[in-house]
Amino acid sequence: MATTATAMAMATTSPAAPVVPALFFSLPQRIRVCPKPLISTSRRLVLPVPKSSSWAGSASEQEDGDGVAEDTAEATSGEEVEEDEDDEKPQPEAVSSSEFQFAAPPEGYIEPAPFDELPPESPEDVAAAYEALYGPAFSGESLMGNNVFEVKVVDPVDMDRDQRPNDDFSERVVQVSRVTKVVKGGRQLSYRALVVVGDMKGHVGVGVGKAKEVSEAITKAAMNGRRNLVTVPLTKYCTFPHRAEANYGAAKVMLRPACPGSGVTAGGAVRVVLEMAGVENALGKQLRSKNLLNNARATVKATQMMRQFSDVSAERGLPMEELWK
């Protein structure tokens, strides 16, 4: 039978085809069509090659070898599956969205109305809510009872000294210092100006500005002081209602009320701030650092710690005559 198969194969082969070794025709047909690798990728199993030249002997041996290979592969695959099952960690069970329950709301909870169903807010309501959060806005008469002055904001770079806002505020330059910024290419020189702005009626602000020119630095500082205006509580004698002390950085300032005719007894930046605020009788002293900027800001902070007698009496629910008892 092997000789017949060899003769049929040679008859179908063209004369120009290369000569194939006789060992190839001794293999079974399924191995010749799609030969398996001699070495398995998992266990390096070597497949048996038939040594007999007969068709029946080689086929039987090949079938025996295939059976052994399949048994070995099944055994190895079973071990790998068992190892994978041991390595796998238990996964938590998935919870569907229908089974999830949210926490119950607290007692007395009222669900707010949708945003679209709320009544429209008037401009007055919006302004009142804004001032309750951020303080009075620059809109003329405030809803909180404080007079706010309108300030026309102009770009300080494009504004000359003759084009300053025409308002009731006056400016006083406290300090102009030259500062240096060290960069990769060298040093950049600029000027820093400290200006106090006030209207002599209880409103004062401290501003700082930097620029390449002195005039531009003063203009920027003046605009910065207008943006940081505060109200100083004053009595009918143009003095403080009570004493106060405040710290700012390393500076500490002490302020005391004074009787009419005493004048402003203070020095440095404290005197400038009190005069621009409209204080006529007061005592002030710098207790620690002599830095002009820190002392000016400490003075403003001390004035904000003071309160009027009417505000204290209304808060306590007592008439003003009983505050000193």
PDB file of C-alpha atoms in Angstrom, residues 120-303:
ATOM      1  CA  PRO A 120     -38.404  86.542  39.435  1.00  0.00           C
ATOM      2  CA  GLU A 121     -36.064  88.700  41.535  1.00  0.00           C
ATOM      3  CA  SER A 122     -36.170  92.468  41.238  1.00  0.00           C
ATOM      4  CA  PRO A 123     -32.963  94.511  40.838  1.00  0.00           C
ATOM      5  CA  GLU A 124     -33.413  95.784  44.413  1.00  0.00           C
ATOM      6  CA  ASP A 125     -33.434  92.219  45.773  1.00  0.00           C
ATOM      7  CA  VAL A 126     -30.307  91.358  43.815  1.00  0.00           C
ATOM      8  CA  ALA A 127     -28.529  94.497  45.060  1.00  0.00           C
ATOM      9  CA  ALA A 128     -29.534  93.801  48.669  1.00  0.00           C
ATOM     10  CA  ALA A 129     -28.284  90.194  48.472  1.00  0.00           C
ATOM     11  CA  TYR A 130     -25.010  91.331  46.884  1.00  0.00           C
ATOM     12  CA  GLU A 131     -24.401  93.941  49.599  1.00  0.00           C
ATOM     13  CA  ALA A 132     -25.222  91.426  52.328  1.00  0.00           C
ATOM     14  CA  LEU A 133     -22.432  89.169  51.032  1.00  0.00           C
ATOM     15  CA  TYR A 134     -19.767  91.568  49.754  1.00  0.00           C
ATOM     16  CA  GLY A 135     -20.621  94.893  51.398  1.00  0.00           C
ATOM     17  CA  PRO A 136     -21.960  98.083  49.812  1.00  0.00           C
ATOM     18  CA  ALA A 137     -21.397  98.460  46.088  1.00  0.00           C
ATOM     19  CA  PHE A 138     -20.410 101.580  44.195  1.00  0.00           C
ATOM     20  CA  SER A 139     -23.964 102.504  43.324  1.00  0.00           C
ATOM     21  CA  GLY A 140     -24.584 105.815  45.082  1.00  0.00           C
ATOM     22  CA  GLU A 141     -27.070 105.389  47.948  1.00  0.00           C
ATOM     23  CA  SER A 142     -26.624 102.003  49.596  1.00  0.00           C
ATOM     24  CA  LEU A 143     -29.475  99.809  50.823  1.00  0.00           C
ATOM     25  CA  MET A 144     -27.578  99.158  54.052  1.00  0.00           C
ATOM     26  CA  GLY A 145     -27.706 102.808  55.160  1.00  0.00           C
ATOM     27  CA  ASN A 146     -24.114 103.702  54.250  1.00  0.00           C
ATOM     28  CA  ASN A 147     -23.303 106.456  51.827  1.00  0.00           C
ATOM     29  CA  VAL A 148     -21.067 105.117  49.068  1.00  0.00           C
ATOM     30  CA  PHE A 149     -19.317 107.491  46.713  1.00  0.00           C
ATOM     31  CA  GLU A 150     -19.200 106.770  43.028  1.00  0.00           C
ATOM     32  CA  VAL A 151     -15.713 106.538  41.611  1.00  0.00           C
ATOM     33  CA  LYS A 152     -15.017 106.765  37.919  1.00  0.00           C
ATOM     34  CA  VAL A 153     -12.382 104.132  37.244  1.00  0.00           C
ATOM     35  CA  VAL A 154      -9.861 105.191  34.645  1.00  0.00           C
ATOM     36  CA  ASP A 155      -6.829 103.249  33.501  1.00  0.00           C
ATOM     37  CA  PRO A 156      -3.969 104.791  35.518  1.00  0.00           C
ATOM     38  CA  VAL A 157      -1.473 104.183  32.733  1.00  0.00           C
ATOM     39  CA  ASP A 158      -3.407 106.366  30.259  1.00  0.00           C
ATOM     40  CA  MET A 159      -4.329 109.029  32.802  1.00  0.00           C
ATOM     41  CA  ASP A 160      -2.262 112.139  33.551  1.00  0.00           C
ATOM     42  CA  ARG A 161      -2.177 113.928  36.871  1.00  0.00           C
ATOM     43  CA  ASP A 162      -4.427 116.652  35.454  1.00  0.00           C
ATOM     44  CA  GLN A 163      -7.065 114.074  34.503  1.00  0.00           C
ATOM     45  CA  ARG A 164      -7.750 112.703  37.975  1.00  0.00           C
ATOM     46  CA  PRO A 165     -11.348 112.002  38.992  1.00  0.00           C
ATOM     47  CA  ASN A 166     -13.167 115.177  39.988  1.00  0.00           C
ATOM     48  CA  ASP A 167     -14.516 114.101  43.379  1.00  0.00           C
ATOM     49  CA  ASP A 168     -14.328 115.263  46.972  1.00  0.00           C
ATOM     50  CA  PHE A 169     -11.292 113.153  47.793  1.00  0.00           C
ATOM     51  CA  SER A 170      -7.869 114.636  48.264  1.00  0.00           C
ATOM     52  CA  GLU A 171      -4.558 112.826  48.088  1.00  0.00           C
ATOM     53  CA  ARG A 172      -1.404 113.000  50.116  1.00  0.00           C
ATOM     54  CA  VAL A 173       1.803 111.208  49.189  1.00  0.00           C
ATOM     55  CA  VAL A 174       3.374 109.545  52.200  1.00  0.00           C
ATOM     56  CA  GLN A 175       6.348 107.801  50.638  1.00  0.00           C
ATOM     57  CA  VAL A 176       7.999 107.205  47.264  1.00  0.00           C
ATOM     58  CA  SER A 177      10.716 104.567  47.307  1.00  0.00           C
ATOM     59  CA  ARG A 178      12.810 102.991  44.593  1.00  0.00           C
ATOM     60  CA  VAL A 179      12.605  99.209  44.404  1.00  0.00           C
ATOM     61  CA  THR A 180      14.654  96.730  42.381  1.00  0.00           C
ATOM     62  CA  LYS A 181      13.662  93.421  40.849  1.00  0.00           C
ATOM     63  CA  VAL A 182      16.513  91.052  39.994  1.00  0.00           C
ATOM     64  CA  VAL A 183      15.898  89.034  36.811  1.00  0.00           C
ATOM     65  CA  LYS A 184      18.029  86.887  34.548  1.00  0.00           C
ATOM     66  CA  GLY A 185      19.105  89.822  32.403  1.00  0.00           C
ATOM     67  CA  GLY A 186      19.957  92.101  35.331  1.00  0.00           C
ATOM     68  CA  ARG A 187      18.053  94.475  37.615  1.00  0.00           C
ATOM     69  CA  GLN A 188      14.789  96.231  36.836  1.00  0.00           C
ATOM     70  CA  LEU A 189      14.313  99.540  38.638  1.00  0.00           C
ATOM     71  CA  SER A 190      10.843 100.838  39.495  1.00  0.00           C
ATOM     72  CA  TYR A 191       9.145 103.117  42.016  1.00  0.00           C
ATOM     73  CA  ARG A 192       6.631 102.346  44.734  1.00  0.00           C
ATOM     74  CA  ALA A 193       4.338 105.082  46.007  1.00  0.00           C
ATOM     75  CA  LEU A 194       2.267 105.145  49.213  1.00  0.00           C
ATOM     76  CA  VAL A 195      -0.717 107.509  48.996  1.00  0.00           C
ATOM     77  CA  VAL A 196      -3.501 108.224  51.503  1.00  0.00           C
ATOM     78  CA  VAL A 197      -6.859 109.306  50.040  1.00  0.00           C
ATOM     79  CA  GLY A 198      -9.625 110.940  52.094  1.00  0.00           C
ATOM     80  CA  ASP A 199     -12.500 113.420  51.998  1.00  0.00           C
ATOM     81  CA  MET A 200     -12.067 114.902  55.519  1.00  0.00           C
ATOM     82  CA  LYS A 201     -15.594 113.604  56.337  1.00  0.00           C
ATOM     83  CA  GLY A 202     -14.881 110.185  57.783  1.00  0.00           C
ATOM     84  CA  HIS A 203     -13.748 108.303  54.670  1.00  0.00           C
ATOM     85  CA  VAL A 204     -10.114 107.330  54.128  1.00  0.00           C
ATOM     86  CA  GLY A 205      -8.151 104.789  52.106  1.00  0.00           C
ATOM     87  CA  VAL A 206      -4.529 103.675  51.858  1.00  0.00           C
ATOM     88  CA  GLY A 207      -3.190 102.753  48.416  1.00  0.00           C
ATOM     89  CA  VAL A 208       0.071 101.402  47.000  1.00  0.00           C
ATOM     90  CA  GLY A 209       1.216 101.546  43.381  1.00  0.00           C
ATOM     91  CA  LYS A 210       4.295 100.547  41.412  1.00  0.00           C
ATOM     92  CA  ALA A 211       5.464 101.825  38.022  1.00  0.00           C
ATOM     93  CA  LYS A 212       8.526 102.721  36.014  1.00  0.00           C
ATOM     94  CA  GLU A 213       7.850 106.442  36.551  1.00  0.00           C
ATOM     95  CA  VAL A 214       7.085 108.281  39.768  1.00  0.00           C
ATOM     96  CA  SER A 215       3.964 110.007  38.400  1.00  0.00           C
ATOM     97  CA  GLU A 216       2.453 106.739  37.213  1.00  0.00           C
ATOM     98  CA  ALA A 217       3.188 105.084  40.570  1.00  0.00           C
ATOM     99  CA  ILE A 218       1.422 107.924  42.438  1.00  0.00           C
ATOM    100  CA  THR A 219      -1.577 107.719  40.107  1.00  0.00           C
ATOM    101  CA  LYS A 220      -1.865 103.955  40.596  1.00  0.00           C
ATOM    102  CA  ALA A 221      -1.580 104.335  44.367  1.00  0.00           C
ATOM    103  CA  ALA A 222      -4.336 106.980  44.391  1.00  0.00           C
ATOM    104  CA  MET A 223      -6.677 104.733  42.414  1.00  0.00           C
ATOM    105  CA  ASN A 224      -5.859 101.818  44.719  1.00  0.00           C
ATOM    106  CA  GLY A 225      -6.666 103.980  47.744  1.00  0.00           C
ATOM    107  CA  ARG A 226     -10.062 104.897  46.250  1.00  0.00           C
ATOM    108  CA  ARG A 227     -10.847 101.203  45.874  1.00  0.00           C
ATOM    109  CA  ASN A 228     -10.006 100.552  49.571  1.00  0.00           C
ATOM    110  CA  LEU A 229     -12.099 103.244  51.248  1.00  0.00           C
ATOM    111  CA  VAL A 230     -13.300 102.722  54.813  1.00  0.00           C
ATOM    112  CA  THR A 231     -15.565 104.714  57.123  1.00  0.00           C
ATOM    113  CA  VAL A 232     -14.083 106.062  60.384  1.00  0.00           C
ATOM    114  CA  PRO A 233     -16.576 106.433  63.272  1.00  0.00           C
ATOM    115  CA  LEU A 234     -16.472 109.990  64.652  1.00  0.00           C
ATOM    116  CA  THR A 235     -18.326 111.868  67.361  1.00  0.00           C
ATOM    117  CA  LYS A 236     -19.697 115.397  67.147  1.00  0.00           C
ATOM    118  CA  TYR A 237     -16.339 116.666  68.465  1.00  0.00           C
ATOM    119  CA  CYS A 238     -14.512 115.022  65.516  1.00  0.00           C
ATOM    120  CA  THR A 239     -12.772 112.481  67.708  1.00  0.00           C
ATOM    121  CA  PHE A 240     -12.983 108.738  68.332  1.00  0.00           C
ATOM    122  CA  PRO A 241     -15.828 107.231  70.393  1.00  0.00           C
ATOM    123  CA  HIS A 242     -13.374 105.109  72.407  1.00  0.00           C
ATOM    124  CA  ARG A 243      -9.772 103.919  72.443  1.00  0.00           C
ATOM    125  CA  ALA A 244      -8.425 101.115  70.223  1.00  0.00           C
ATOM    126  CA  GLU A 245      -5.223  99.280  69.368  1.00  0.00           C
ATOM    127  CA  ALA A 246      -4.346  97.234  66.293  1.00  0.00           C
ATOM    128  CA  ASN A 247      -1.426  95.277  64.863  1.00  0.00           C
ATOM    129  CA  TYR A 248      -0.428  94.953  61.236  1.00  0.00           C
ATOM    130  CA  GLY A 249       2.695  92.953  60.580  1.00  0.00           C
ATOM    131  CA  ALA A 250       5.404  94.191  62.958  1.00  0.00           C
ATOM    132  CA  ALA A 251       3.639  97.535  63.528  1.00  0.00           C
ATOM    133  CA  LYS A 252       1.334  98.353  66.442  1.00  0.00           C
ATOM    134  CA  VAL A 253      -0.716 101.552  66.698  1.00  0.00           C
ATOM    135  CA  MET A 254      -2.548 102.986  69.693  1.00  0.00           C
ATOM    136  CA  LEU A 255      -5.415 105.481  69.222  1.00  0.00           C
ATOM    137  CA  ARG A 256      -7.082 107.517  71.972  1.00  0.00           C
ATOM    138  CA  PRO A 257      -9.899 110.084  71.879  1.00  0.00           C
ATOM    139  CA  ALA A 258      -9.112 113.634  72.953  1.00  0.00           C
ATOM    140  CA  CYS A 259     -11.075 116.619  74.206  1.00  0.00           C
ATOM    141  CA  PRO A 260     -11.940 119.494  71.849  1.00  0.00           C
ATOM    142  CA  GLY A 261      -9.027 121.786  71.103  1.00  0.00           C
ATOM    143  CA  SER A 262      -6.357 119.131  71.569  1.00  0.00           C
ATOM    144  CA  GLY A 263      -5.658 118.613  67.897  1.00  0.00           C
ATOM    145  CA  VAL A 264      -4.073 115.531  66.351  1.00  0.00           C
ATOM    146  CA  THR A 265      -1.137 114.411  68.444  1.00  0.00           C
ATOM    147  CA  ALA A 266       0.526 111.751  66.316  1.00  0.00           C
ATOM    148  CA  GLY A 267       3.394 111.353  63.910  1.00  0.00           C
ATOM    149  CA  GLY A 268       4.381 109.595  60.741  1.00  0.00           C
ATOM    150  CA  ALA A 269       1.782 107.757  58.689  1.00  0.00           C
ATOM    151  CA  VAL A 270      -0.666 107.722  61.634  1.00  0.00           C
ATOM    152  CA  ARG A 271      -1.022 111.499  61.538  1.00  0.00           C
ATOM    153  CA  VAL A 272      -1.565 111.544  57.771  1.00  0.00           C
ATOM    154  CA  VAL A 273      -4.322 108.906  57.951  1.00  0.00           C
ATOM    155  CA  LEU A 274      -6.144 110.682  60.802  1.00  0.00           C
ATOM    156  CA  GLU A 275      -6.007 114.076  59.093  1.00  0.00           C
ATOM    157  CA  MET A 276      -7.286 112.711  55.772  1.00  0.00           C
ATOM    158  CA  ALA A 277     -10.136 110.987  57.636  1.00  0.00           C
ATOM    159  CA  GLY A 278     -11.267 114.297  59.194  1.00  0.00           C
ATOM    160  CA  VAL A 279     -10.175 113.610  62.778  1.00  0.00           C
ATOM    161  CA  GLU A 280      -9.454 116.907  64.585  1.00  0.00           C
ATOM    162  CA  ASN A 281      -8.859 115.766  68.176  1.00  0.00           C
ATOM    163  CA  ALA A 282      -7.079 112.479  68.821  1.00  0.00           C
ATOM    164  CA  LEU A 283      -3.956 110.894  70.239  1.00  0.00           C
ATOM    165  CA  GLY A 284      -1.947 108.334  68.294  1.00  0.00           C
ATOM    166  CA  LYS A 285       1.324 106.537  68.843  1.00  0.00           C
ATOM    167  CA  GLN A 286       3.459 104.020  67.004  1.00  0.00           C
ATOM    168  CA  LEU A 287       4.556 101.368  69.491  1.00  0.00           C
ATOM    169  CA  ARG A 288       6.711  99.020  67.433  1.00  0.00           C
ATOM    170  CA  SER A 289       7.918  99.173  63.839  1.00  0.00           C
ATOM    171  CA  LYS A 290       8.365 102.528  62.111  1.00  0.00           C
ATOM    172  CA  ASN A 291       7.449 101.179  58.674  1.00  0.00           C
ATOM    173  CA  LEU A 292       5.149 103.730  57.033  1.00  0.00           C
ATOM    174  CA  LEU A 293       2.993 101.277  55.090  1.00  0.00           C
ATOM    175  CA  ASN A 294       2.430  98.930  58.036  1.00  0.00           C
ATOM    176  CA  ASN A 295       1.625 101.811  60.395  1.00  0.00           C
ATOM    177  CA  ALA A 296      -0.840 103.327  57.928  1.00  0.00           C
ATOM    178  CA  ARG A 297      -2.662 100.043  57.521  1.00  0.00           C
ATOM    179  CA  ALA A 298      -2.576  99.413  61.278  1.00  0.00           C
ATOM    180  CA  THR A 299      -4.244 102.799  61.798  1.00  0.00           C
ATOM    181  CA  VAL A 300      -7.022 101.915  59.354  1.00  0.00           C
ATOM    182  CA  LYS A 301      -7.463  98.558  61.094  1.00  0.00           C
ATOM    183  CA  ALA A 302      -7.727 100.258  64.500  1.00  0.00           C
ATOM    184  CA  THR A 303     -10.435 102.615  63.274  1.00  0.00           C
TER     185      THR A 303
END
